[in-house]
mmCIF file of C-alpha atoms in Angstrom:
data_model
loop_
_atom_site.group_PDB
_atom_site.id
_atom_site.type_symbol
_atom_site.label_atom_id
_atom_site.label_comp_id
_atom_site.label_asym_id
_atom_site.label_seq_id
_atom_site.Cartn_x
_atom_site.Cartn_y
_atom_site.Cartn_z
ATOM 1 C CA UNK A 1 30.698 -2.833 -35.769
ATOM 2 C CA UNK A 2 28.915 -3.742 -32.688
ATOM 3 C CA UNK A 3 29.080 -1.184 -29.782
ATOM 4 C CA UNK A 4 29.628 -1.491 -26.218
ATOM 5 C CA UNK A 5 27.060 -1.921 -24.076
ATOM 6 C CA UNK A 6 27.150 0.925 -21.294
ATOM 7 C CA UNK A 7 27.903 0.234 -17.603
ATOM 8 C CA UNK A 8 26.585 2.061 -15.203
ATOM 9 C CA UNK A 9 27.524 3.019 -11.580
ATOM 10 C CA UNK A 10 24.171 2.402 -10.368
ATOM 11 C CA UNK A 11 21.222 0.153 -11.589
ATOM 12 C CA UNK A 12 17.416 0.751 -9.639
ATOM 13 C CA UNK A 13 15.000 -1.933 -9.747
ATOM 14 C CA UNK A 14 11.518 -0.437 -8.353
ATOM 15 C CA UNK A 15 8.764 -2.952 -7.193
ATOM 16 C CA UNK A 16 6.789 -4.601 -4.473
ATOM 17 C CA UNK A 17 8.096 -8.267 -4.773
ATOM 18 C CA UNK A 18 5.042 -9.940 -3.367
ATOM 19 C CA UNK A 19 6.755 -12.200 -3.297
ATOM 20 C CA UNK A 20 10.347 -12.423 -5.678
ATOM 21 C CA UNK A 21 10.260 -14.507 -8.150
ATOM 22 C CA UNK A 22 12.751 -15.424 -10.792
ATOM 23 C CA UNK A 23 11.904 -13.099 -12.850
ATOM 24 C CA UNK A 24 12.903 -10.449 -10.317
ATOM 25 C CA UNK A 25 16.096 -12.405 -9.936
ATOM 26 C CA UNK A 26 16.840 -12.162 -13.537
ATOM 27 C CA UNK A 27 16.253 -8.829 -13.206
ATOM 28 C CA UNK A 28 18.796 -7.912 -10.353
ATOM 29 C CA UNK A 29 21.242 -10.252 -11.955
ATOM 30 C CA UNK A 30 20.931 -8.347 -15.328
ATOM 31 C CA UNK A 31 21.228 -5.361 -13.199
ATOM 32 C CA UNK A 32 24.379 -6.735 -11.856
ATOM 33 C CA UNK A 33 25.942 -7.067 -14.822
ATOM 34 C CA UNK A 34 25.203 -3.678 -16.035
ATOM 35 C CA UNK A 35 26.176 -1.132 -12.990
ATOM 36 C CA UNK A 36 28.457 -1.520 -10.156
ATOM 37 C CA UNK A 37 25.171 -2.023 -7.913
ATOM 38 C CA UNK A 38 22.122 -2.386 -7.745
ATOM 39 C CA UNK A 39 19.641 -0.479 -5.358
ATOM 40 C CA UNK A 40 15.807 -2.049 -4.911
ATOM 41 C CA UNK A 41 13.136 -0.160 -4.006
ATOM 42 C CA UNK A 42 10.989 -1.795 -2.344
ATOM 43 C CA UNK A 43 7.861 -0.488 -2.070
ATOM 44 C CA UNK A 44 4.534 -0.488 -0.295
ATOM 45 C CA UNK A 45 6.462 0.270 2.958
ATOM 46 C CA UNK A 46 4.427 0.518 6.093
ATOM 47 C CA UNK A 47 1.191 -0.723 4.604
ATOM 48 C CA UNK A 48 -0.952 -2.909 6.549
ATOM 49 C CA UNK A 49 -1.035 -7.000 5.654
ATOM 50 C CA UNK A 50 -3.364 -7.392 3.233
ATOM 51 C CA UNK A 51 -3.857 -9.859 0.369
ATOM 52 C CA UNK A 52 -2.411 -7.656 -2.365
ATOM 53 C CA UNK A 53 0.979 -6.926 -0.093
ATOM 54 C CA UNK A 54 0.921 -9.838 1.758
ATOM 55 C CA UNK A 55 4.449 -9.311 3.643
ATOM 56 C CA UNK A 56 6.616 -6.791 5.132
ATOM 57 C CA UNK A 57 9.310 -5.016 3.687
ATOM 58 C CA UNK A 58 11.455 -6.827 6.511
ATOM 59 C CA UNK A 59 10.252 -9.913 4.741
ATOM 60 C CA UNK A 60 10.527 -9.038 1.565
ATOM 61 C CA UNK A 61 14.286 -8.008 2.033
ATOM 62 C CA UNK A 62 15.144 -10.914 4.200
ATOM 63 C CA UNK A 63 13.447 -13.258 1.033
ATOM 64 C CA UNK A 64 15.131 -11.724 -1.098
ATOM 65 C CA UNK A 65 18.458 -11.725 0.064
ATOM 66 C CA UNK A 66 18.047 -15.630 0.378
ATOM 67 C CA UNK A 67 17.897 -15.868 -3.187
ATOM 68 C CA UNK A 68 20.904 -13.729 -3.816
ATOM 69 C CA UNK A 69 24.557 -15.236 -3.638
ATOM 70 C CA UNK A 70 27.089 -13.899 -1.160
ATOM 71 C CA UNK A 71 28.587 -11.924 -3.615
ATOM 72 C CA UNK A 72 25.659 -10.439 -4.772
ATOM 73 C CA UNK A 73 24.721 -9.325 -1.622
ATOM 74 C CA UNK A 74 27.645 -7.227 -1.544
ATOM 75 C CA UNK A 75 26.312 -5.414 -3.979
ATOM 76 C CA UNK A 76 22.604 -4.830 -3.653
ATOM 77 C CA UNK A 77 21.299 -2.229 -1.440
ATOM 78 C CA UNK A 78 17.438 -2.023 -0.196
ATOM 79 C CA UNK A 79 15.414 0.874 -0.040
ATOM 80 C CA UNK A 80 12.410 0.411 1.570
ATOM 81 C CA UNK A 81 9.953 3.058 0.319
ATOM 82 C CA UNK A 82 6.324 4.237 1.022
ATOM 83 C CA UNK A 83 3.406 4.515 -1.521
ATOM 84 C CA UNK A 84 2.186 8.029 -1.893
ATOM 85 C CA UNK A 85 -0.180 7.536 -3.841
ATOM 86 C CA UNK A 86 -2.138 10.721 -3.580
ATOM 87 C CA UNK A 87 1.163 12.832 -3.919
ATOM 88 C CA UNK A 88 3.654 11.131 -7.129
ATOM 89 C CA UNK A 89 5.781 14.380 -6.703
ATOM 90 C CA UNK A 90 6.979 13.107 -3.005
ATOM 91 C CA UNK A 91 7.073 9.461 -3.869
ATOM 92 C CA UNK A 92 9.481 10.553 -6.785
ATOM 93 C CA UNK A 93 11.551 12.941 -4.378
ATOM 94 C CA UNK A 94 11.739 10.539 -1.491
ATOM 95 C CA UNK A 95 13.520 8.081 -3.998
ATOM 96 C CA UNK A 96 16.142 10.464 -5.255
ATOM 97 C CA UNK A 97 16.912 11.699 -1.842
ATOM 98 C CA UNK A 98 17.061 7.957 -0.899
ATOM 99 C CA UNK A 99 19.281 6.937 -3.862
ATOM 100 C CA UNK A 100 21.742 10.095 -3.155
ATOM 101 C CA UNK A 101 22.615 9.048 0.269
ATOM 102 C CA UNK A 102 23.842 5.574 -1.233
ATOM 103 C CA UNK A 103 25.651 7.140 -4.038
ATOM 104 C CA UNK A 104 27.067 10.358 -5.706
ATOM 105 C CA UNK A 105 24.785 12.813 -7.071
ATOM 106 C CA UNK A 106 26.700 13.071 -10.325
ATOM 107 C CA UNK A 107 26.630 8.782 -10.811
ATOM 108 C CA UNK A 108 25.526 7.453 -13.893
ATOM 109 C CA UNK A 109 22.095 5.771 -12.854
ATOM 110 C CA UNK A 110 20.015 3.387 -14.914
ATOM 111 C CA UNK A 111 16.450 2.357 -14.053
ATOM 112 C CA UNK A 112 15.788 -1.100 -15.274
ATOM 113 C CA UNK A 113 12.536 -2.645 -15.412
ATOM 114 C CA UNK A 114 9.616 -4.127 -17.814
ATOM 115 C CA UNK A 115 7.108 -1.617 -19.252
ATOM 116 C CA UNK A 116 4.244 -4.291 -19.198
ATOM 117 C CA UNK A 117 1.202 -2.179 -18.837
ATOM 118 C CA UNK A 118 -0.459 1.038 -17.101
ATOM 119 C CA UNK A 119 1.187 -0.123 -13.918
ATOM 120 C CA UNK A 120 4.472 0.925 -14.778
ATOM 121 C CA UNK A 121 3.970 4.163 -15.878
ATOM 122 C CA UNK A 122 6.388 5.147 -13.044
ATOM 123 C CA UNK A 123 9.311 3.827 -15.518
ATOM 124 C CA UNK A 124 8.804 7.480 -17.092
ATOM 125 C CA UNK A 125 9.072 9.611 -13.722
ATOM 126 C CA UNK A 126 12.558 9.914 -13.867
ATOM 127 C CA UNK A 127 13.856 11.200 -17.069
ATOM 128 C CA UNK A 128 17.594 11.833 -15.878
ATOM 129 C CA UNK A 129 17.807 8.217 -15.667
ATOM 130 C CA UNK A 130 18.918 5.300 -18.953
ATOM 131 C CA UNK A 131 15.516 3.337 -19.279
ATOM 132 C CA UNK A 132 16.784 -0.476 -19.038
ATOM 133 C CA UNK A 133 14.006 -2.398 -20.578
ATOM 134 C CA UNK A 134 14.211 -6.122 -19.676
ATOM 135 C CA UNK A 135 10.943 -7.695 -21.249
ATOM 136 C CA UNK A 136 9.121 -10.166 -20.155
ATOM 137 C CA UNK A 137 10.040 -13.383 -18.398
ATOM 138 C CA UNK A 138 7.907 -15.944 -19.888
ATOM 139 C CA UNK A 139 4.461 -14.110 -18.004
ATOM 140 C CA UNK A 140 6.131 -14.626 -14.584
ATOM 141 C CA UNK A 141 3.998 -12.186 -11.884
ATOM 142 C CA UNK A 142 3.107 -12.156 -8.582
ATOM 143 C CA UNK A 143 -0.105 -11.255 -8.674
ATOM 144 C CA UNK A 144 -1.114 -14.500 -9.830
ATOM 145 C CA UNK A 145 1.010 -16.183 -7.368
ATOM 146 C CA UNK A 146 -0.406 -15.027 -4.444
ATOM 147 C CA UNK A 147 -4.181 -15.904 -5.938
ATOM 148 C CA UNK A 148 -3.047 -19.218 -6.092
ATOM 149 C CA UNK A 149 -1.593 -18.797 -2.775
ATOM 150 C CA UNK A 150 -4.748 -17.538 -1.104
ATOM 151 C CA UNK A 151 -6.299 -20.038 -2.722
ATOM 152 C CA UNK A 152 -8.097 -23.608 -0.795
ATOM 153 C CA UNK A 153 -5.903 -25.547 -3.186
ATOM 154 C CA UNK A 154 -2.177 -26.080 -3.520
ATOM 155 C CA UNK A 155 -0.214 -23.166 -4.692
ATOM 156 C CA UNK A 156 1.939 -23.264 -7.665
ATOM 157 C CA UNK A 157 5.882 -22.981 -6.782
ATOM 158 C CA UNK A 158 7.074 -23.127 -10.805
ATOM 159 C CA UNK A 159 8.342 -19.669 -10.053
ATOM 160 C CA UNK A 160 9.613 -19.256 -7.379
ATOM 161 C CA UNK A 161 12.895 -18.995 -6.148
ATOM 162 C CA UNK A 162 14.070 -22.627 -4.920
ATOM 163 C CA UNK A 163 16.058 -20.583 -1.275
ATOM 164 C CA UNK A 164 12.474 -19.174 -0.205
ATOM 165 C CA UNK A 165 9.749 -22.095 -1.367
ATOM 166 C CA UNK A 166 10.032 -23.396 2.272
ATOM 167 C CA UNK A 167 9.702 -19.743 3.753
ATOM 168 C CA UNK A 168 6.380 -19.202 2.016
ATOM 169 C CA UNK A 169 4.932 -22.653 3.095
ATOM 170 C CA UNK A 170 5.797 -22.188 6.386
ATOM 171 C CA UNK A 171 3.815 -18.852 6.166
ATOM 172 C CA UNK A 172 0.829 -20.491 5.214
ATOM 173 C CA UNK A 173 0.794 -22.164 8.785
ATOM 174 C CA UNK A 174 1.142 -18.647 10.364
ATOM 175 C CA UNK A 175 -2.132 -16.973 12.033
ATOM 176 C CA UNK A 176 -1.588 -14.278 10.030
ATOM 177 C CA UNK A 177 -1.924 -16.354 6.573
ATOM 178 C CA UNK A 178 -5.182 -17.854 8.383
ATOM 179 C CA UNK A 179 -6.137 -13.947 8.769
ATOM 180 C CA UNK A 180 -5.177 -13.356 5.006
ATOM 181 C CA UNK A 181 -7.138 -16.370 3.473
ATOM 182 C CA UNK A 182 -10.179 -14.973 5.283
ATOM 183 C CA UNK A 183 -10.181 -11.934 3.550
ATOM 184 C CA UNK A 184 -9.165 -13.590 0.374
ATOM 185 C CA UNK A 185 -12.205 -15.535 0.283
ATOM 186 C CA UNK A 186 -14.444 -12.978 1.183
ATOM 187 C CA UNK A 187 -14.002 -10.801 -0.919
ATOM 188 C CA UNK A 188 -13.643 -13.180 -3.865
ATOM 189 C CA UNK A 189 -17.480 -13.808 -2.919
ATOM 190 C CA UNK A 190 -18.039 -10.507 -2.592
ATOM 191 C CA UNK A 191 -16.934 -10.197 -6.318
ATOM 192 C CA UNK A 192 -18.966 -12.621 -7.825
ATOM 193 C CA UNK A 193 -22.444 -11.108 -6.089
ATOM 194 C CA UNK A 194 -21.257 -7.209 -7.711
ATOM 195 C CA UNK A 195 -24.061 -5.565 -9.103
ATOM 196 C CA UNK A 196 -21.730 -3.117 -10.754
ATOM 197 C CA UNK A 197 -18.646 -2.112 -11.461
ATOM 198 C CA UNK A 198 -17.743 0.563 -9.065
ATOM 199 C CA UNK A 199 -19.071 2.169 -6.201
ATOM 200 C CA UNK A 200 -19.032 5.672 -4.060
ATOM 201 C CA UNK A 201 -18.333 5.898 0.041
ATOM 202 C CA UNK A 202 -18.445 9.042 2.151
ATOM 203 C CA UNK A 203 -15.811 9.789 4.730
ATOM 204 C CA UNK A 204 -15.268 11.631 7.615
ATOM 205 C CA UNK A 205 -12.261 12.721 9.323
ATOM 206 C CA UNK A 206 -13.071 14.879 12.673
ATOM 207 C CA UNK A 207 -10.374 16.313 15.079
ATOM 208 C CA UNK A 208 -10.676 17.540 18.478
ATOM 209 C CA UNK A 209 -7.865 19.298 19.714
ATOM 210 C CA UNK A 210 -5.197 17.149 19.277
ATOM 211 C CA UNK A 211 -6.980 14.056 18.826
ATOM 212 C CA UNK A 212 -8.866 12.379 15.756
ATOM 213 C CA UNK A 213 -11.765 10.064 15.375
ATOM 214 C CA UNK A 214 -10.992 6.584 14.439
ATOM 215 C CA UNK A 215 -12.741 3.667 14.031
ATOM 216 C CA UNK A 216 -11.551 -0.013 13.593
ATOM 217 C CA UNK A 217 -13.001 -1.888 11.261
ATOM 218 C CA UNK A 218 -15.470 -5.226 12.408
ATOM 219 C CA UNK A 219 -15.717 -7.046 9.032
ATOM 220 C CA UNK A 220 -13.703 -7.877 6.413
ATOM 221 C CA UNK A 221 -12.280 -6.357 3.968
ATOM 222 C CA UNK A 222 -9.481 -4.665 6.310
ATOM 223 C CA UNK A 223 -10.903 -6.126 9.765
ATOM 224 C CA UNK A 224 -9.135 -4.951 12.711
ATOM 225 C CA UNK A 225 -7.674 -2.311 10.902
ATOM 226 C CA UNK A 226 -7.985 1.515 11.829
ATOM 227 C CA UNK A 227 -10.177 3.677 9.456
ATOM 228 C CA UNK A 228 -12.093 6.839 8.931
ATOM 229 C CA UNK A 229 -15.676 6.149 10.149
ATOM 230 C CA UNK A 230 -17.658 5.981 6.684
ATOM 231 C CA UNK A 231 -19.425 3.482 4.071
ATOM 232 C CA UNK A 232 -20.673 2.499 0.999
ATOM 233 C CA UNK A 233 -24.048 5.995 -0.275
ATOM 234 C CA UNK A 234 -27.558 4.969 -0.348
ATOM 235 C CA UNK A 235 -29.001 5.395 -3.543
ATOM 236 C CA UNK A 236 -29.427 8.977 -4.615
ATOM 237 C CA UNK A 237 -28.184 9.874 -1.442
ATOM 238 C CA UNK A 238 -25.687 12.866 -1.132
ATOM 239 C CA UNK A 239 -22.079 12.272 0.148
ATOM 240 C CA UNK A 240 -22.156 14.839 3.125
ATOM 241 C CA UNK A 241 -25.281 13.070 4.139
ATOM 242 C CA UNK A 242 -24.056 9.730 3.898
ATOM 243 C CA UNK A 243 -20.686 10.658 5.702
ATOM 244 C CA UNK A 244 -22.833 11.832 8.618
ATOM 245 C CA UNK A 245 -25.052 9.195 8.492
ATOM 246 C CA UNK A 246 -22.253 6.444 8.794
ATOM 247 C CA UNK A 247 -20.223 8.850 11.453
ATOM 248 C CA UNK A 248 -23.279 8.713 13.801
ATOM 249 C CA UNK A 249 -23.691 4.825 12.975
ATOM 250 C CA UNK A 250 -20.424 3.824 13.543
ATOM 251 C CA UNK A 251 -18.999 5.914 16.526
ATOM 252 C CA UNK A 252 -22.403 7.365 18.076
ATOM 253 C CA UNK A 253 -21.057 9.989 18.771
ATOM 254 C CA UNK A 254 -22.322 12.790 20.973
ATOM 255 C CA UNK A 255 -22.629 15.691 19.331
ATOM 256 C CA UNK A 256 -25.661 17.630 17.256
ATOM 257 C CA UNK A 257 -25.136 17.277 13.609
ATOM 258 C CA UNK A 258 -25.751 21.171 13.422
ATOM 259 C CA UNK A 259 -22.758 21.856 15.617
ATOM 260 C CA UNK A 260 -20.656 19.355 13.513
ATOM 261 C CA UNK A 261 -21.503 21.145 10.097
ATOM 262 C CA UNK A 262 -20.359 23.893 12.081
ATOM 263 C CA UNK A 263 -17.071 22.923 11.871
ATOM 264 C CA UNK A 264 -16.771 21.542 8.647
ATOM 265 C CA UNK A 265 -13.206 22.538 7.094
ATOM 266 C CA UNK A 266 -13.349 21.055 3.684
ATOM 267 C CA UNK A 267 -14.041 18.116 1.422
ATOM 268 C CA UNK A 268 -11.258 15.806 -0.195
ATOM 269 C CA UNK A 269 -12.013 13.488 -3.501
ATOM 270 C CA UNK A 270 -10.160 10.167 -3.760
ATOM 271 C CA UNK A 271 -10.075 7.614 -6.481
ATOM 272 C CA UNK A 272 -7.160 4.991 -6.475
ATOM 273 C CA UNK A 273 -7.816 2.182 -8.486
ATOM 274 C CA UNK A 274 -6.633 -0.493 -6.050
ATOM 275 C CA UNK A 275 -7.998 1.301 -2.595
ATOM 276 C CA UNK A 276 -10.764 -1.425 -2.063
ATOM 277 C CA UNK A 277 -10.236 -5.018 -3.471
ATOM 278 C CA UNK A 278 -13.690 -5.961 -4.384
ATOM 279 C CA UNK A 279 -14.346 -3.078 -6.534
ATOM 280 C CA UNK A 280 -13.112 0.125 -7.729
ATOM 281 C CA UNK A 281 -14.314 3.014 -5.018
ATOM 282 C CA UNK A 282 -14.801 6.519 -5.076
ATOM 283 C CA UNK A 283 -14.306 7.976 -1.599
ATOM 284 C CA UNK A 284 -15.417 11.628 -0.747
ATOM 285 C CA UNK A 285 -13.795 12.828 2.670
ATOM 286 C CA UNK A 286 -15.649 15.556 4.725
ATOM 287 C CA UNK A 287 -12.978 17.144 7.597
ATOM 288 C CA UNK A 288 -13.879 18.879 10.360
ATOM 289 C CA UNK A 289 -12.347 20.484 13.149
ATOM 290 C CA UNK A 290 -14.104 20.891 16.310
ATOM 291 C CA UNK A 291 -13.133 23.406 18.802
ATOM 292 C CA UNK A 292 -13.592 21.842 22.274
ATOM 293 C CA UNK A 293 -11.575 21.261 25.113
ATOM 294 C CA UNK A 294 -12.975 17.691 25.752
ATOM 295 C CA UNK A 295 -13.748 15.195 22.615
ATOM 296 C CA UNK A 296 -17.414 14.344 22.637
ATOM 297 C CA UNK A 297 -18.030 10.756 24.084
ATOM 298 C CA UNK A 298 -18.145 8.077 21.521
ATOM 299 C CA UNK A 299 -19.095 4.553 21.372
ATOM 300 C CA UNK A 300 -19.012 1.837 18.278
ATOM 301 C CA UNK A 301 -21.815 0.662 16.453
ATOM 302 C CA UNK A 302 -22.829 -0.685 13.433
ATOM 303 C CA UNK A 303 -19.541 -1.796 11.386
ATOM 304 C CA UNK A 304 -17.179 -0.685 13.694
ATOM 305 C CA UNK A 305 -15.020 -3.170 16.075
ATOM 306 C CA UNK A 306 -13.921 -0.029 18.541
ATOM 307 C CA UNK A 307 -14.299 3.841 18.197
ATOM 308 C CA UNK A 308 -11.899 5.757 19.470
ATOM 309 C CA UNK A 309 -10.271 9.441 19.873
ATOM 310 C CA UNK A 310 -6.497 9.013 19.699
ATOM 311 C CA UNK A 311 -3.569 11.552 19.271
ATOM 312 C CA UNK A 312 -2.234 12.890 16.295
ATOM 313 C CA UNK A 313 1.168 12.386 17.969
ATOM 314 C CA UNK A 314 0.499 8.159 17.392
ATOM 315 C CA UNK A 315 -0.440 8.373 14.118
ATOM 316 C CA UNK A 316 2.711 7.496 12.759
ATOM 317 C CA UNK A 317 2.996 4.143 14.881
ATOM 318 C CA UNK A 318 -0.625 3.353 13.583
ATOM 319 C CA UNK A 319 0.626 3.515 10.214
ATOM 320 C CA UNK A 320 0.858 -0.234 9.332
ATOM 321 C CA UNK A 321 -2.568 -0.800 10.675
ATOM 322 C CA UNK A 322 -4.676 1.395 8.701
ATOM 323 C CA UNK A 323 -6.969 0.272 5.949
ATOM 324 C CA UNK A 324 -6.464 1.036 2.345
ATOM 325 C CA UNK A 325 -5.201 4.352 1.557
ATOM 326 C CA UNK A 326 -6.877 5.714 4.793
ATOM 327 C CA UNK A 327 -3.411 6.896 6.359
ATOM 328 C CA UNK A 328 -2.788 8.600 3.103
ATOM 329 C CA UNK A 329 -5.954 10.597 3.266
ATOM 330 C CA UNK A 330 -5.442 11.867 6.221
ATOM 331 C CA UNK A 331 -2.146 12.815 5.796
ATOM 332 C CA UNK A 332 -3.532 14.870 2.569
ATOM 333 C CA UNK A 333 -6.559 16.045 4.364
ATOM 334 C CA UNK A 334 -4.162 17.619 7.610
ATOM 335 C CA UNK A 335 -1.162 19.364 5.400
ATOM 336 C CA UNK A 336 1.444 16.807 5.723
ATOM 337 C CA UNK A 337 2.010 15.882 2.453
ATOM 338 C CA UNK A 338 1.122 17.674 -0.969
ATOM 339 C CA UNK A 339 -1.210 16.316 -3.150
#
């Protein structure tokens, strides 16, 4: 005798969908025919443009929901999420929280999804929830999409949902794709010339008052983008020194490096695998806290497009122009959110 299979109230579907494809869609449909809706999580909210999350959630959402049928839409909700990638225990709260103001606490929930790999080890951070496993459809992912993509040669469209192919060529027309495909190809180069496999940068973060020291970046990767001032060690050299040495490069600023130890607070470690696309890097973060009532003067140099002392207050609409997991630091680094 052949049981039922079980319905649920609610199906979640957590990814990036950079961009959809029809595996995705296979996904949400199976979803659809398992739970009364389906809620997507769509992560990588807020993060800056950037090869690896190419579009917004906005644009993610408003892809998607070209793919989906009016009906469908009906029943699919979108929860745009952040990474937290330095604090799991918030990411996982800020989707329950999320979740329970679209539905009951006491719902039946299923989380559906492919456990392909390392990557979704996140498929096992919610234990209250039915694991849906869909497999795999036929090696469908969007990480080789958008290589193709950011490729100089014609992209592939095989999987792609028919309602969005003329979307994403139309992108690649856009000054931002232009902007994209620059990075793309430098840091492909930038690959091939690797002496090794990963690499260790030094930090800083200073405050003054209610300000903080940023820089934005000149070169690629992450050009334009706001960042901690801070670069690749020297050989043998040791992180405090190289932080230093790369603060005083990039933002000159004016200030004796004995008064700045002064004021060191502490030291933060940080080791995400995908924080730098050319190579795996090992940042260690050096904060300090100067007590002035003015912010020393400071000027760029070196790698640094602009150096600049700007509130804490306008951090938060800065947060879609940092670099890498640079917002995330500092959020650690100041008490905002636990690691």
């Amino acid at each position: 005798m052949q049981l039922a299979t079980q319905y649920f109230d609610v199906s979640v579907f957590i990814g990036r969908f950079q961009p959809i494809h029809v595996g995705h869609l296979k996904t949400i449909r199976l979803a659809l025919e398992r739970s009364k809706i389906c809620i997507l999580i769509v992560g990588s909210y807020k993060s800056a443009p950037s090869t690896r999350n190419p579009w917004s959630s906005e644009q993610r959402i408003e892809m998607i929901k070209k793919c989906l049928h009016k009906e469908e839409r009906k029943r699919v909700f979108f929860l745009p999420i952040r990474d937290r990638i330095y604090s799991e225990i918030v990411w996982q709260q800020n989707i329950v929280n999320e979740i329970f103001k679209v539905v009951q606490p006491q719902a039946s929930i299923a989380l559906i999804g492919h456990n392909k790999d390392a990557t979704s080890y996140y498929l096992k951070n919610f234990p209250n929830w039915t694991f849906i496993e869909t497999g795999n459809f036929d090696g469908m992912n969007s990480t080789d999409f958008r290589k193709k993509f950011f490729s100089c040669g014609t992209p592939t469209y095989h999987y792609i949902p028919e309602q969005i192919k003329t979307w994403l060529q139309k992108f690649r027309k856009s000054n931002l794709f232009n902007q994209l495909l620059g990075e793309y190809l430098f840091v492909e180069e930038a690959r091939k010339k690797l002496s090794q496999n990963s690499f260790s940068v030094a930090n800083s973060l200073v405050l003054c008052g209610n300000y903080i020291l940023l820089v934005r970046r000149k070169n690629y990767p992450g050009k334009y983008l706001y960042a901690m001032p801070g670069g690749h060690l020297e050989e043998n050299e040791e992180p405090m020194a190289g932080a230093l040495r790369e603060l005083y490069e990039e933002t000159n600023i004016e200030l004796k490096q004995d008064e700045l130890k002064s004021c060191f607070v502490k030291k933060g470690y940080y080791d995400y695998t995908e924080r730098n696309p050319i190579a795996r890097t090992f940042a260690h973060v050096f904060f300090y806290k100067l007590h002035f009532v003015e912010c020393p003067k400071v000027t760029a140099g070196d790698d640094a497009h602009e150096a600049h002392w700007i509130l804490l207050d306008e951090l938060n609409s800065l947060e879609d122009k940092f670099f890498a997991d640079h917002y995330q630091i500092i959020q650690v680094l100041l008490g905002r959110i636990s690691e």
